[in-house]
Amino acid sequence: MRAKAVLITVVSLLAIGSISSASPEERGGGSRLDQVSRRGELRVCSTGDYRPFTYLDPKTGVWSGIDLDMAGDLAKRLGVKMTIVPTTWKTLVDDFRRRCDVAVGGVSITLERARHAFYSKAYVVDGKTPITRCENAARFQTLEQIDKPGVRAIVNPGGTNEQFARANLKQATIVAHPDNNTIFEEIVAGRVDLMITDAVETRWQAKLRPELCAVHPEKPFTFSEKAYLVPLGDVVFKHWVDQWLNLALHDGTYERISKPWLG
């Protein structure tokens, strides 16, 4: 009887292990791919404050940007409508996990975010670099030149820009500005000296505002990649999104969508 009891226990533990390691569709819940198709809606989290990837016009309420158009293409290929769910950089991961199927908008790959979500394959290689008034570009070529008393570096709270600034700037003054849509106007007006942000954003803002110059965007201080957030553990949905993105990067879709923004 004792040997039989031990055997039953072992078999039970093996069964529990197989259930816990099963994929969502094997457990009967279904992949997000199936859920989105049944729902007829792709819920997309985005901050709306990071051009050229995502922008919510405060006057018209119209969303635009490379990643919003890409998400629209994703929804179209799924045969569903797209619904945009506004979020912030501070609440991005929590909002995504509770309310969305994907999160887009220039989302940098970080190990902390990777604890809570899968990333799609990367579609942009990027890194942190300064943007400042053009007459000051020669002054802010290195972190040593930037990290000096009296230098004012502006950041948008809650994202990788603030994390980088606080990790690397110990003597310069860090100025938090809550609205990423107006943050570059602070540099133009001379109320701060510079911002360290993603190279692709510095290129876009320099194109938009001739008073500003991107400082060596071709050689940023760091290496990073941008990708889309998808639900943690859902291998089926991640695989489908990766295949869609791979096609979009090679069939002209991404080039057509990004060209009006990046040239």
PDB file of C-alpha atoms in Angstrom:
ATOM      1  CA  MET A   1       0.000   0.000   0.000  1.00  0.00           C
ATOM      2  CA  ARG A   2       2.799   2.409   0.857  1.00  0.00           C
ATOM      3  CA  ALA A   3       4.536   1.810  -2.495  1.00  0.00           C
ATOM      4  CA  LYS A   4       1.225   2.332  -4.247  1.00  0.00           C
ATOM      5  CA  ALA A   5       0.663   5.602  -2.392  1.00  0.00           C
ATOM      6  CA  VAL A   6       4.120   6.846  -3.368  1.00  0.00           C
ATOM      7  CA  LEU A   7       3.434   5.947  -7.008  1.00  0.00           C
ATOM      8  CA  ILE A   8       0.137   7.849  -6.969  1.00  0.00           C
ATOM      9  CA  THR A   9       1.875  10.882  -5.459  1.00  0.00           C
ATOM     10  CA  VAL A  10       4.591  10.868  -8.119  1.00  0.00           C
ATOM     11  CA  VAL A  11       2.045  10.537 -10.928  1.00  0.00           C
ATOM     12  CA  SER A  12       0.018  13.414  -9.429  1.00  0.00           C
ATOM     13  CA  LEU A  13       3.062  15.672  -9.224  1.00  0.00           C
ATOM     14  CA  LEU A  14       3.982  14.905 -12.814  1.00  0.00           C
ATOM     15  CA  ALA A  15       0.459  15.774 -13.890  1.00  0.00           C
ATOM     16  CA  ILE A  16       0.552  19.076 -12.018  1.00  0.00           C
ATOM     17  CA  GLY A  17       3.923  19.894 -13.547  1.00  0.00           C
ATOM     18  CA  SER A  18       2.655  19.219 -17.053  1.00  0.00           C
ATOM     19  CA  ILE A  19      -0.350  21.463 -16.477  1.00  0.00           C
ATOM     20  CA  SER A  20       1.675  24.346 -15.049  1.00  0.00           C
ATOM     21  CA  SER A  21       4.184  24.236 -17.912  1.00  0.00           C
ATOM     22  CA  ALA A  22       1.525  24.036 -20.614  1.00  0.00           C
ATOM     23  CA  SER A  23       0.969  26.945 -22.956  1.00  0.00           C
ATOM     24  CA  PRO A  24      -2.166  29.110 -22.559  1.00  0.00           C
ATOM     25  CA  GLU A  25      -3.905  27.423 -25.513  1.00  0.00           C
ATOM     26  CA  GLU A  26      -3.071  23.955 -24.106  1.00  0.00           C
ATOM     27  CA  ARG A  27      -4.658  24.958 -20.789  1.00  0.00           C
ATOM     28  CA  GLY A  28      -7.861  25.871 -22.616  1.00  0.00           C
ATOM     29  CA  GLY A  29      -7.590  29.653 -22.244  1.00  0.00           C
ATOM     30  CA  GLY A  30      -6.604  30.220 -25.836  1.00  0.00           C
ATOM     31  CA  SER A  31      -3.859  32.417 -27.219  1.00  0.00           C
ATOM     32  CA  ARG A  32      -4.320  36.174 -27.414  1.00  0.00           C
ATOM     33  CA  LEU A  33      -4.319  35.597 -31.166  1.00  0.00           C
ATOM     34  CA  ASP A  34      -7.609  33.700 -30.820  1.00  0.00           C
ATOM     35  CA  GLN A  35      -9.004  36.149 -28.264  1.00  0.00           C
ATOM     36  CA  VAL A  36      -8.353  39.170 -30.486  1.00  0.00           C
ATOM     37  CA  SER A  37      -9.967  37.428 -33.462  1.00  0.00           C
ATOM     38  CA  ARG A  38     -13.045  36.497 -31.441  1.00  0.00           C
ATOM     39  CA  ARG A  39     -13.295  39.971 -29.935  1.00  0.00           C
ATOM     40  CA  GLY A  40     -12.846  41.670 -33.307  1.00  0.00           C
ATOM     41  CA  GLU A  41     -10.628  44.273 -31.685  1.00  0.00           C
ATOM     42  CA  LEU A  42      -6.900  44.821 -31.099  1.00  0.00           C
ATOM     43  CA  ARG A  43      -6.298  46.913 -27.984  1.00  0.00           C
ATOM     44  CA  VAL A  44      -3.152  48.999 -28.346  1.00  0.00           C
ATOM     45  CA  CYS A  45      -1.509  50.822 -25.435  1.00  0.00           C
ATOM     46  CA  SER A  46       0.476  53.956 -26.367  1.00  0.00           C
ATOM     47  CA  THR A  47       1.650  57.137 -24.637  1.00  0.00           C
ATOM     48  CA  GLY A  48       0.976  59.621 -27.462  1.00  0.00           C
ATOM     49  CA  ASP A  49       3.965  61.767 -26.531  1.00  0.00           C
ATOM     50  CA  TYR A  50       6.932  60.348 -28.384  1.00  0.00           C
ATOM     51  CA  ARG A  51       7.206  61.442 -31.988  1.00  0.00           C
ATOM     52  CA  PRO A  52       7.902  60.090 -34.546  1.00  0.00           C
ATOM     53  CA  PHE A  53       6.529  56.864 -33.044  1.00  0.00           C
ATOM     54  CA  THR A  54       3.360  58.007 -31.279  1.00  0.00           C
ATOM     55  CA  TYR A  55       1.561  61.321 -30.938  1.00  0.00           C
ATOM     56  CA  LEU A  56      -1.816  62.408 -29.609  1.00  0.00           C
ATOM     57  CA  ASP A  57      -2.693  65.897 -30.804  1.00  0.00           C
ATOM     58  CA  PRO A  58      -4.114  67.655 -27.710  1.00  0.00           C
ATOM     59  CA  LYS A  59      -6.186  70.018 -29.854  1.00  0.00           C
ATOM     60  CA  THR A  60      -7.808  67.524 -32.217  1.00  0.00           C
ATOM     61  CA  GLY A  61      -7.544  64.271 -30.279  1.00  0.00           C
ATOM     62  CA  VAL A  62      -6.081  62.617 -33.387  1.00  0.00           C
ATOM     63  CA  TRP A  63      -3.409  59.932 -32.955  1.00  0.00           C
ATOM     64  CA  SER A  64      -0.516  59.609 -35.385  1.00  0.00           C
ATOM     65  CA  GLY A  65       3.001  58.194 -35.632  1.00  0.00           C
ATOM     66  CA  ILE A  66       4.969  55.357 -37.135  1.00  0.00           C
ATOM     67  CA  ASP A  67       3.983  52.799 -34.517  1.00  0.00           C
ATOM     68  CA  LEU A  68       0.310  53.746 -34.555  1.00  0.00           C
ATOM     69  CA  ASP A  69       0.247  53.183 -38.317  1.00  0.00           C
ATOM     70  CA  MET A  70       2.111  49.915 -37.842  1.00  0.00           C
ATOM     71  CA  ALA A  71      -0.391  48.809 -35.205  1.00  0.00           C
ATOM     72  CA  GLY A  72      -3.153  49.692 -37.646  1.00  0.00           C
ATOM     73  CA  ASP A  73      -1.537  47.442 -40.227  1.00  0.00           C
ATOM     74  CA  LEU A  74      -1.267  44.680 -37.622  1.00  0.00           C
ATOM     75  CA  ALA A  75      -4.982  44.990 -36.854  1.00  0.00           C
ATOM     76  CA  LYS A  76      -5.838  45.028 -40.559  1.00  0.00           C
ATOM     77  CA  ARG A  77      -3.903  41.828 -41.180  1.00  0.00           C
ATOM     78  CA  LEU A  78      -5.714  40.255 -38.239  1.00  0.00           C
ATOM     79  CA  GLY A  79      -9.017  41.371 -39.740  1.00  0.00           C
ATOM     80  CA  VAL A  80     -10.044  43.370 -36.659  1.00  0.00           C
ATOM     81  CA  LYS A  81     -10.432  47.016 -35.636  1.00  0.00           C
ATOM     82  CA  MET A  82      -7.792  48.847 -33.594  1.00  0.00           C
ATOM     83  CA  THR A  83      -8.608  50.596 -30.328  1.00  0.00           C
ATOM     84  CA  ILE A  84      -5.933  52.853 -28.816  1.00  0.00           C
ATOM     85  CA  VAL A  85      -5.658  52.853 -25.026  1.00  0.00           C
ATOM     86  CA  PRO A  86      -3.847  55.954 -23.670  1.00  0.00           C
ATOM     87  CA  THR A  87      -1.129  55.305 -21.106  1.00  0.00           C
ATOM     88  CA  THR A  88       1.962  56.986 -19.631  1.00  0.00           C
ATOM     89  CA  TRP A  89       5.559  55.862 -19.379  1.00  0.00           C
ATOM     90  CA  LYS A  90       5.156  55.400 -15.627  1.00  0.00           C
ATOM     91  CA  THR A  91       2.105  53.163 -15.986  1.00  0.00           C
ATOM     92  CA  LEU A  92       2.918  51.569 -19.348  1.00  0.00           C
ATOM     93  CA  VAL A  93       3.596  48.025 -18.145  1.00  0.00           C
ATOM     94  CA  ASP A  94       0.693  47.919 -15.684  1.00  0.00           C
ATOM     95  CA  ASP A  95      -1.766  49.355 -18.198  1.00  0.00           C
ATOM     96  CA  PHE A  96      -0.549  46.969 -20.867  1.00  0.00           C
ATOM     97  CA  ARG A  97      -0.957  43.904 -18.662  1.00  0.00           C
ATOM     98  CA  ARG A  98      -4.452  44.902 -17.538  1.00  0.00           C
ATOM     99  CA  ARG A  99      -5.945  46.436 -20.652  1.00  0.00           C
ATOM    100  CA  CYS A 100      -4.049  45.808 -23.886  1.00  0.00           C
ATOM    101  CA  ASP A 101      -2.958  43.187 -26.404  1.00  0.00           C
ATOM    102  CA  VAL A 102       0.144  45.099 -27.570  1.00  0.00           C
ATOM    103  CA  ALA A 103       1.982  48.242 -26.490  1.00  0.00           C
ATOM    104  CA  VAL A 104       3.679  50.436 -29.096  1.00  0.00           C
ATOM    105  CA  GLY A 105       5.275  53.843 -29.401  1.00  0.00           C
ATOM    106  CA  GLY A 106       9.070  53.703 -29.368  1.00  0.00           C
ATOM    107  CA  VAL A 107       9.202  51.252 -26.456  1.00  0.00           C
ATOM    108  CA  SER A 108      12.824  50.466 -25.598  1.00  0.00           C
ATOM    109  CA  ILE A 109      13.778  46.925 -24.673  1.00  0.00           C
ATOM    110  CA  THR A 110      14.730  46.760 -20.994  1.00  0.00           C
ATOM    111  CA  LEU A 111      15.305  43.800 -18.713  1.00  0.00           C
ATOM    112  CA  GLU A 112      12.848  45.208 -16.175  1.00  0.00           C
ATOM    113  CA  ARG A 113      10.023  45.374 -18.712  1.00  0.00           C
ATOM    114  CA  ALA A 114      11.001  41.909 -19.924  1.00  0.00           C
ATOM    115  CA  ARG A 115      10.056  40.583 -16.460  1.00  0.00           C
ATOM    116  CA  HIS A 116       6.439  41.443 -17.177  1.00  0.00           C
ATOM    117  CA  ALA A 117       5.988  41.109 -20.940  1.00  0.00           C
ATOM    118  CA  PHE A 118       7.371  39.512 -24.050  1.00  0.00           C
ATOM    119  CA  TYR A 119       8.960  41.724 -26.678  1.00  0.00           C
ATOM    120  CA  SER A 120       8.459  41.291 -30.386  1.00  0.00           C
ATOM    121  CA  LYS A 121      11.554  41.157 -32.537  1.00  0.00           C
ATOM    122  CA  ALA A 122      13.340  44.521 -32.617  1.00  0.00           C
ATOM    123  CA  TYR A 123      12.640  46.906 -35.482  1.00  0.00           C
ATOM    124  CA  VAL A 124      14.910  49.871 -34.615  1.00  0.00           C
ATOM    125  CA  VAL A 125      18.457  50.043 -33.234  1.00  0.00           C
ATOM    126  CA  ASP A 126      18.899  53.186 -31.157  1.00  0.00           C
ATOM    127  CA  GLY A 127      20.716  54.768 -28.207  1.00  0.00           C
ATOM    128  CA  LYS A 128      20.796  57.808 -25.938  1.00  0.00           C
ATOM    129  CA  THR A 129      22.331  61.022 -27.264  1.00  0.00           C
ATOM    130  CA  PRO A 130      21.947  64.765 -26.524  1.00  0.00           C
ATOM    131  CA  ILE A 131      19.824  67.360 -28.268  1.00  0.00           C
ATOM    132  CA  THR A 132      20.452  71.040 -27.575  1.00  0.00           C
ATOM    133  CA  ARG A 133      20.323  74.471 -29.151  1.00  0.00           C
ATOM    134  CA  CYS A 134      22.625  74.424 -32.165  1.00  0.00           C
ATOM    135  CA  GLU A 135      24.965  77.062 -30.750  1.00  0.00           C
ATOM    136  CA  ASN A 136      25.621  74.754 -27.763  1.00  0.00           C
ATOM    137  CA  ALA A 137      26.226  71.526 -29.677  1.00  0.00           C
ATOM    138  CA  ALA A 138      30.021  71.706 -29.348  1.00  0.00           C
ATOM    139  CA  ARG A 139      29.691  72.133 -25.543  1.00  0.00           C
ATOM    140  CA  PHE A 140      27.800  68.886 -24.996  1.00  0.00           C
ATOM    141  CA  GLN A 141      29.636  66.221 -26.948  1.00  0.00           C
ATOM    142  CA  THR A 142      30.470  63.971 -23.994  1.00  0.00           C
ATOM    143  CA  LEU A 143      28.940  63.004 -20.672  1.00  0.00           C
ATOM    144  CA  GLU A 144      31.888  64.672 -18.938  1.00  0.00           C
ATOM    145  CA  GLN A 145      31.011  67.976 -20.643  1.00  0.00           C
ATOM    146  CA  ILE A 146      27.353  67.596 -19.729  1.00  0.00           C
ATOM    147  CA  ASP A 147      27.767  66.513 -16.114  1.00  0.00           C
ATOM    148  CA  LYS A 148      28.931  69.839 -14.718  1.00  0.00           C
ATOM    149  CA  PRO A 149      27.449  72.231 -12.168  1.00  0.00           C
ATOM    150  CA  GLY A 150      25.174  74.755 -13.835  1.00  0.00           C
ATOM    151  CA  VAL A 151      24.178  72.510 -16.752  1.00  0.00           C
ATOM    152  CA  ARG A 152      20.423  71.884 -16.834  1.00  0.00           C
ATOM    153  CA  ALA A 153      19.306  68.573 -18.335  1.00  0.00           C
ATOM    154  CA  ILE A 154      15.589  68.028 -18.813  1.00  0.00           C
ATOM    155  CA  VAL A 155      13.868  64.622 -18.552  1.00  0.00           C
ATOM    156  CA  ASN A 156      10.414  63.166 -19.012  1.00  0.00           C
ATOM    157  CA  PRO A 157       9.517  61.269 -15.820  1.00  0.00           C
ATOM    158  CA  GLY A 158       9.170  57.504 -15.720  1.00  0.00           C
ATOM    159  CA  GLY A 159      11.002  56.320 -18.811  1.00  0.00           C
ATOM    160  CA  THR A 160      14.473  55.260 -19.866  1.00  0.00           C
ATOM    161  CA  ASN A 161      15.524  58.879 -20.459  1.00  0.00           C
ATOM    162  CA  GLU A 162      15.119  59.711 -16.777  1.00  0.00           C
ATOM    163  CA  GLN A 163      16.795  56.449 -15.745  1.00  0.00           C
ATOM    164  CA  PHE A 164      19.827  57.245 -17.914  1.00  0.00           C
ATOM    165  CA  ALA A 165      20.095  60.841 -16.694  1.00  0.00           C
ATOM    166  CA  ARG A 166      19.882  59.953 -13.010  1.00  0.00           C
ATOM    167  CA  ALA A 167      22.422  57.147 -13.420  1.00  0.00           C
ATOM    168  CA  ASN A 168      24.972  59.289 -15.259  1.00  0.00           C
ATOM    169  CA  LEU A 169      24.488  62.917 -14.207  1.00  0.00           C
ATOM    170  CA  LYS A 170      25.660  63.618 -10.651  1.00  0.00           C
ATOM    171  CA  GLN A 171      26.643  67.302 -10.840  1.00  0.00           C
ATOM    172  CA  ALA A 172      24.334  68.675 -13.536  1.00  0.00           C
ATOM    173  CA  THR A 173      20.820  69.738 -12.536  1.00  0.00           C
ATOM    174  CA  ILE A 174      18.100  67.319 -13.680  1.00  0.00           C
ATOM    175  CA  VAL A 175      14.822  69.069 -14.457  1.00  0.00           C
ATOM    176  CA  ALA A 176      11.697  66.883 -14.659  1.00  0.00           C
ATOM    177  CA  HIS A 177       9.070  68.031 -17.164  1.00  0.00           C
ATOM    178  CA  PRO A 178       5.760  66.122 -17.145  1.00  0.00           C
ATOM    179  CA  ASP A 179       4.657  66.800 -20.742  1.00  0.00           C
ATOM    180  CA  ASN A 180       6.807  65.084 -23.331  1.00  0.00           C
ATOM    181  CA  ASN A 181       4.944  66.907 -26.110  1.00  0.00           C
ATOM    182  CA  THR A 182       6.232  70.310 -24.951  1.00  0.00           C
ATOM    183  CA  ILE A 183       9.555  69.285 -23.437  1.00  0.00           C
ATOM    184  CA  PHE A 184      11.660  70.392 -26.417  1.00  0.00           C
ATOM    185  CA  GLU A 185      10.154  73.880 -26.284  1.00  0.00           C
ATOM    186  CA  GLU A 186      11.937  74.253 -22.937  1.00  0.00           C
ATOM    187  CA  ILE A 187      15.275  73.775 -24.712  1.00  0.00           C
ATOM    188  CA  VAL A 188      14.349  76.162 -27.535  1.00  0.00           C
ATOM    189  CA  ALA A 189      13.356  78.813 -24.989  1.00  0.00           C
ATOM    190  CA  GLY A 190      16.663  78.405 -23.113  1.00  0.00           C
ATOM    191  CA  ARG A 191      15.035  77.409 -19.835  1.00  0.00           C
ATOM    192  CA  VAL A 192      17.146  74.225 -19.901  1.00  0.00           C
ATOM    193  CA  ASP A 193      20.309  73.354 -21.794  1.00  0.00           C
ATOM    194  CA  LEU A 194      19.698  69.934 -23.268  1.00  0.00           C
ATOM    195  CA  MET A 195      17.926  66.618 -23.174  1.00  0.00           C
ATOM    196  CA  ILE A 196      19.441  63.161 -23.525  1.00  0.00           C
ATOM    197  CA  THR A 197      17.001  60.950 -25.400  1.00  0.00           C
ATOM    198  CA  ASP A 198      16.856  58.372 -28.157  1.00  0.00           C
ATOM    199  CA  ALA A 199      18.827  59.251 -31.271  1.00  0.00           C
ATOM    200  CA  VAL A 200      15.857  58.752 -33.571  1.00  0.00           C
ATOM    201  CA  GLU A 201      13.856  61.258 -31.539  1.00  0.00           C
ATOM    202  CA  THR A 202      16.688  63.814 -31.645  1.00  0.00           C
ATOM    203  CA  ARG A 203      16.761  63.532 -35.445  1.00  0.00           C
ATOM    204  CA  TRP A 204      13.007  64.080 -35.656  1.00  0.00           C
ATOM    205  CA  GLN A 205      12.966  67.024 -33.254  1.00  0.00           C
ATOM    206  CA  ALA A 206      15.923  68.687 -35.024  1.00  0.00           C
ATOM    207  CA  LYS A 207      13.996  68.346 -38.280  1.00  0.00           C
ATOM    208  CA  LEU A 208      10.912  69.834 -36.627  1.00  0.00           C
ATOM    209  CA  ARG A 209      12.718  72.656 -34.801  1.00  0.00           C
ATOM    210  CA  PRO A 210      15.628  74.273 -36.702  1.00  0.00           C
ATOM    211  CA  GLU A 211      16.933  75.878 -33.486  1.00  0.00           C
ATOM    212  CA  LEU A 212      17.845  72.419 -32.171  1.00  0.00           C
ATOM    213  CA  CYS A 213      20.663  70.099 -33.212  1.00  0.00           C
ATOM    214  CA  ALA A 214      21.037  66.382 -32.549  1.00  0.00           C
ATOM    215  CA  VAL A 215      24.493  65.706 -31.120  1.00  0.00           C
ATOM    216  CA  HIS A 216      26.238  62.764 -32.862  1.00  0.00           C
ATOM    217  CA  PRO A 217      23.036  60.683 -33.281  1.00  0.00           C
ATOM    218  CA  GLU A 218      25.046  58.257 -35.412  1.00  0.00           C
ATOM    219  CA  LYS A 219      27.235  57.490 -32.361  1.00  0.00           C
ATOM    220  CA  PRO A 220      24.978  57.525 -29.290  1.00  0.00           C
ATOM    221  CA  PHE A 221      26.205  56.958 -25.742  1.00  0.00           C
ATOM    222  CA  THR A 222      24.340  53.647 -25.433  1.00  0.00           C
ATOM    223  CA  PHE A 223      22.947  50.750 -27.435  1.00  0.00           C
ATOM    224  CA  SER A 224      19.255  49.968 -27.331  1.00  0.00           C
ATOM    225  CA  GLU A 225      16.531  48.492 -29.489  1.00  0.00           C
ATOM    226  CA  LYS A 226      12.844  49.213 -29.864  1.00  0.00           C
ATOM    227  CA  ALA A 227      10.149  46.582 -30.090  1.00  0.00           C
ATOM    228  CA  TYR A 228       6.483  45.998 -29.301  1.00  0.00           C
ATOM    229  CA  LEU A 229       5.224  44.575 -26.008  1.00  0.00           C
ATOM    230  CA  VAL A 230       3.108  41.424 -26.222  1.00  0.00           C
ATOM    231  CA  PRO A 231       1.686  39.289 -23.387  1.00  0.00           C
ATOM    232  CA  LEU A 232       4.190  37.355 -21.296  1.00  0.00           C
ATOM    233  CA  GLY A 233       4.036  33.610 -21.893  1.00  0.00           C
ATOM    234  CA  ASP A 234       1.872  33.731 -25.022  1.00  0.00           C
ATOM    235  CA  VAL A 235       4.274  32.134 -27.487  1.00  0.00           C
ATOM    236  CA  VAL A 236       1.611  31.736 -30.161  1.00  0.00           C
ATOM    237  CA  PHE A 237       0.736  35.432 -30.285  1.00  0.00           C
ATOM    238  CA  LYS A 238       4.390  36.504 -30.085  1.00  0.00           C
ATOM    239  CA  HIS A 239       5.252  34.185 -32.978  1.00  0.00           C
ATOM    240  CA  TRP A 240       2.448  35.641 -35.103  1.00  0.00           C
ATOM    241  CA  VAL A 241       3.450  39.242 -34.308  1.00  0.00           C
ATOM    242  CA  ASP A 242       7.101  38.447 -35.076  1.00  0.00           C
ATOM    243  CA  GLN A 243       6.167  36.968 -38.442  1.00  0.00           C
ATOM    244  CA  TRP A 244       3.978  39.966 -39.273  1.00  0.00           C
ATOM    245  CA  LEU A 245       6.766  42.373 -38.302  1.00  0.00           C
ATOM    246  CA  ASN A 246       9.372  40.460 -40.287  1.00  0.00           C
ATOM    247  CA  LEU A 247       7.178  40.693 -43.395  1.00  0.00           C
ATOM    248  CA  ALA A 248       6.435  44.387 -42.790  1.00  0.00           C
ATOM    249  CA  LEU A 249      10.146  45.173 -42.512  1.00  0.00           C
ATOM    250  CA  HIS A 250      10.880  43.467 -45.839  1.00  0.00           C
ATOM    251  CA  ASP A 251       7.814  43.991 -48.029  1.00  0.00           C
ATOM    252  CA  GLY A 252       7.968  47.803 -47.992  1.00  0.00           C
ATOM    253  CA  THR A 253       5.281  48.341 -45.338  1.00  0.00           C
ATOM    254  CA  TYR A 254       7.579  49.797 -42.664  1.00  0.00           C
ATOM    255  CA  GLU A 255       9.477  51.906 -45.201  1.00  0.00           C
ATOM    256  CA  ARG A 256       6.223  53.336 -46.586  1.00  0.00           C
ATOM    257  CA  ILE A 257       4.916  54.164 -43.108  1.00  0.00           C
ATOM    258  CA  SER A 258       8.151  55.605 -41.673  1.00  0.00           C
ATOM    259  CA  LYS A 259       9.302  57.629 -44.695  1.00  0.00           C
ATOM    260  CA  PRO A 260       6.992  60.647 -44.113  1.00  0.00           C
ATOM    261  CA  TRP A 261       8.401  60.891 -40.585  1.00  0.00           C
ATOM    262  CA  LEU A 262      12.066  60.068 -41.051  1.00  0.00           C
ATOM    263  CA  GLY A 263      12.629  60.915 -44.711  1.00  0.00           C
TER     264      GLY A 263
END
